[in-house]
CSV table of N, CA and C in Angstrom, one decimal:
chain,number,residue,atom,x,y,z
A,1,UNK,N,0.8,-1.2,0.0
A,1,UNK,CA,0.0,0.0,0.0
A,1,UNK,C,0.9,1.2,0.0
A,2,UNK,N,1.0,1.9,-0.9
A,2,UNK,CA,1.2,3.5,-1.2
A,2,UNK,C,1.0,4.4,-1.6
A,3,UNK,N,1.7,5.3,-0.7
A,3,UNK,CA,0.2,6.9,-1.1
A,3,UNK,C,0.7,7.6,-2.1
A,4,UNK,N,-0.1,8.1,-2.7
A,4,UNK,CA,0.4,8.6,-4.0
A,4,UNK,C,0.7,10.1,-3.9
A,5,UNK,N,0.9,10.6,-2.6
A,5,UNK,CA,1.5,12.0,-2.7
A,5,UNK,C,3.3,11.0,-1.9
A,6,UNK,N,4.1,12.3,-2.8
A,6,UNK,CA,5.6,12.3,-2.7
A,6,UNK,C,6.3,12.9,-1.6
A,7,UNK,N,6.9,12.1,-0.9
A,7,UNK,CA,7.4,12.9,0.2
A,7,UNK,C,8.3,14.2,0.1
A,8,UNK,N,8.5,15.3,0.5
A,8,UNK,CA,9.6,16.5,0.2
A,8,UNK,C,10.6,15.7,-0.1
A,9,UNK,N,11.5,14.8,0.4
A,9,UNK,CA,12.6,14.3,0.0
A,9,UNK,C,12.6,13.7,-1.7
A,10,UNK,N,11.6,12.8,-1.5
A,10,UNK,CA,11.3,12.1,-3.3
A,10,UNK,C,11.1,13.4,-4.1
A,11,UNK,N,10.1,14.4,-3.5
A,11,UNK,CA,10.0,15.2,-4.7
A,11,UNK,C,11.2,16.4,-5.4
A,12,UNK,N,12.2,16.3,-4.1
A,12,UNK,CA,13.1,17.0,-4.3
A,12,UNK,C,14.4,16.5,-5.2
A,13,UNK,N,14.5,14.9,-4.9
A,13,UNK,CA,15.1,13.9,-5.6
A,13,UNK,C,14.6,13.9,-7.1
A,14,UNK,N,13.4,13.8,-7.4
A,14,UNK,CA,12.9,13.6,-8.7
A,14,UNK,C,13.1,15.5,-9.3
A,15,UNK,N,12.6,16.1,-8.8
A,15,UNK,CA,12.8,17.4,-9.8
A,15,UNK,C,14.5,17.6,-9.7
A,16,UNK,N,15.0,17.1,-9.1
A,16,UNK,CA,16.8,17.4,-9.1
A,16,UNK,C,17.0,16.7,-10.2
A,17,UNK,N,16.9,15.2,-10.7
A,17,UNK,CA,17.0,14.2,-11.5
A,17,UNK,C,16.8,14.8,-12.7
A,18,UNK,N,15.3,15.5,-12.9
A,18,UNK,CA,14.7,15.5,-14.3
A,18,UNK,C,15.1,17.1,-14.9
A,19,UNK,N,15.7,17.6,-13.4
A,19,UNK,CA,16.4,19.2,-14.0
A,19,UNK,C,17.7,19.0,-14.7
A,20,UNK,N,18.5,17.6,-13.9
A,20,UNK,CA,20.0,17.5,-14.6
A,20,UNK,C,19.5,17.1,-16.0
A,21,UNK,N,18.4,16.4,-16.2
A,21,UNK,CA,18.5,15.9,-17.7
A,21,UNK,C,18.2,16.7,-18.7
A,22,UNK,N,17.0,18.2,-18.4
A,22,UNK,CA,16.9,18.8,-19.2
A,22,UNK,C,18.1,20.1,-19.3
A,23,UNK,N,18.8,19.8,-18.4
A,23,UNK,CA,19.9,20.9,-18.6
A,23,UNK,C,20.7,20.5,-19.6
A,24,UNK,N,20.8,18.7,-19.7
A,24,UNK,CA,22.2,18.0,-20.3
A,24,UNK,C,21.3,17.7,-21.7
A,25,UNK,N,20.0,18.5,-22.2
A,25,UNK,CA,19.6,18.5,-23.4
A,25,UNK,C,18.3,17.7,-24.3
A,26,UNK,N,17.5,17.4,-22.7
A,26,UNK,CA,16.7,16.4,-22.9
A,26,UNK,C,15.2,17.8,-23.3
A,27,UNK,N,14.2,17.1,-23.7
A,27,UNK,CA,13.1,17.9,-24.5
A,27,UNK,C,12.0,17.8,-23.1
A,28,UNK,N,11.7,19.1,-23.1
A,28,UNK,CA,10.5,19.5,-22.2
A,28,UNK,C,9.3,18.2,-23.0
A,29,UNK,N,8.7,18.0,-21.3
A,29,UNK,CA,7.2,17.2,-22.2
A,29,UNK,C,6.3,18.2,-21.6
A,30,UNK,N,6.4,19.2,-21.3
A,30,UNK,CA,5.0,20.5,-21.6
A,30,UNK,C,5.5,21.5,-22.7
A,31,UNK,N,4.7,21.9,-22.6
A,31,UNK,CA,4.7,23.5,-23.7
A,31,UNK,C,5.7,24.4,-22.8
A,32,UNK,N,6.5,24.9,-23.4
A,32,UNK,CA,7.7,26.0,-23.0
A,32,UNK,C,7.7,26.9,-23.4
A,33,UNK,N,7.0,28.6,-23.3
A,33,UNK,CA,7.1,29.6,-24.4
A,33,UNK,C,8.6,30.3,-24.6
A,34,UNK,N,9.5,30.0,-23.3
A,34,UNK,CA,10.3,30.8,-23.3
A,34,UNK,C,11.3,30.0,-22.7
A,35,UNK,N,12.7,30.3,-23.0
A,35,UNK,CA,13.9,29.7,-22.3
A,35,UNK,C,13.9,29.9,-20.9
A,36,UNK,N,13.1,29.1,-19.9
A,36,UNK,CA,13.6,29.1,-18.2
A,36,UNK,C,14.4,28.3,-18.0
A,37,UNK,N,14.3,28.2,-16.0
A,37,UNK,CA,15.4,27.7,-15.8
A,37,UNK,C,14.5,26.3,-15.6
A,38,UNK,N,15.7,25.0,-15.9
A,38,UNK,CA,15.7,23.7,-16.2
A,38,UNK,C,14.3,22.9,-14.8
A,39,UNK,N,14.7,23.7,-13.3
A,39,UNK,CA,14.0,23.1,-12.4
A,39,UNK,C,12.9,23.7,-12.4
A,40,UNK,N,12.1,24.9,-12.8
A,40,UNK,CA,11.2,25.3,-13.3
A,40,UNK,C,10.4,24.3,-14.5
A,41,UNK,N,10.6,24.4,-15.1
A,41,UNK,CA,10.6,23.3,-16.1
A,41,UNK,C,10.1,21.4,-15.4
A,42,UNK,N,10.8,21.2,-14.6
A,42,UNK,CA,10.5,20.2,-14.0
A,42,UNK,C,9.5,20.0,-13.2
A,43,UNK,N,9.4,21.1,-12.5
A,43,UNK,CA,8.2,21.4,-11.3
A,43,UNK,C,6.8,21.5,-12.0
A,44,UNK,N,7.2,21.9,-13.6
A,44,UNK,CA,5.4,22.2,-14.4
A,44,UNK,C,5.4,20.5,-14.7
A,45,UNK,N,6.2,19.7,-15.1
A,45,UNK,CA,5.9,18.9,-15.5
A,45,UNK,C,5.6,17.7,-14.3
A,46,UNK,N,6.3,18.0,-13.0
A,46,UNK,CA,5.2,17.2,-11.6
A,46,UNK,C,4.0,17.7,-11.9
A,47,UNK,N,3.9,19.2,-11.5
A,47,UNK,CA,2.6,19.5,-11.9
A,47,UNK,C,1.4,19.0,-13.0
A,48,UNK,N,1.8,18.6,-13.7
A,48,UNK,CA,0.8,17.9,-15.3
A,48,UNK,C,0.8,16.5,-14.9
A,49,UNK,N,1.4,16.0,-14.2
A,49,UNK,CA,2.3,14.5,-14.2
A,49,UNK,C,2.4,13.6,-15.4
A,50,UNK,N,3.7,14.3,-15.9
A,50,UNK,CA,3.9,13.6,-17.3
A,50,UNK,C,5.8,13.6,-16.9
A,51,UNK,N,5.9,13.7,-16.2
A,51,UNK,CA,7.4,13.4,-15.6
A,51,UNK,C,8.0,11.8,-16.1
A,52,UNK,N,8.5,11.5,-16.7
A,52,UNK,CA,9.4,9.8,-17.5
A,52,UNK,C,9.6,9.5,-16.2
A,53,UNK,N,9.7,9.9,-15.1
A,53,UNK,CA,10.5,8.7,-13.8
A,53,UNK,C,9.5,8.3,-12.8
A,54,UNK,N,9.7,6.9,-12.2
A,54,UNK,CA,9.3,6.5,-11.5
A,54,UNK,C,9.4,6.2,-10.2
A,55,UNK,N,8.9,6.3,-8.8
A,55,UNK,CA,9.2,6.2,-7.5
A,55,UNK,C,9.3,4.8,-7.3
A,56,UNK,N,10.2,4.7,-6.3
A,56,UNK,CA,9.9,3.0,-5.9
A,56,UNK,C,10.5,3.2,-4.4
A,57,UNK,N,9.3,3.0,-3.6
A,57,UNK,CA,9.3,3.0,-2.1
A,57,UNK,C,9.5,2.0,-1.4
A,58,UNK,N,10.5,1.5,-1.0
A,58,UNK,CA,11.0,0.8,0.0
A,58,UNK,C,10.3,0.3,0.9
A,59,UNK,N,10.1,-0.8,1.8
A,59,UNK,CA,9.1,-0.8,3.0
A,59,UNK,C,10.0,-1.2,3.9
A,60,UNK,N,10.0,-1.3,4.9
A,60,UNK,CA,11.3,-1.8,6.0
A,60,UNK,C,10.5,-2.7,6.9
């Protein structure tokens, strides 16, 4: 059983991840009108949730 909201740590881990990639040249998957910055970019795309990565929660 897991909740589908992201802990600050995961969420901070995943927009860090998907900012290195669009900095190293990877393609926005939202509409972009303008050159921002990369973690901006990442944060609209949690937002839409169309982000390529996946969480995988541990249980202990």
């Amino acid at each position: 059983m897991s909740s589908k909201k992201l802990t600050r740590f995961e969420k901070a881990r995943i927009l860090g991840a998907r900012a290195l990639q669009l900095s190293m040249g990877a393609k926005p998957l939202v509409k972009v009108s303008e050159s921002i910055d990369p973690i901006d970019i990442a944060t609209l795309e949690l937002e839409k949730k169309v982000l390529p990565l996946d969480v995988r929660n541990r249980e202990k």
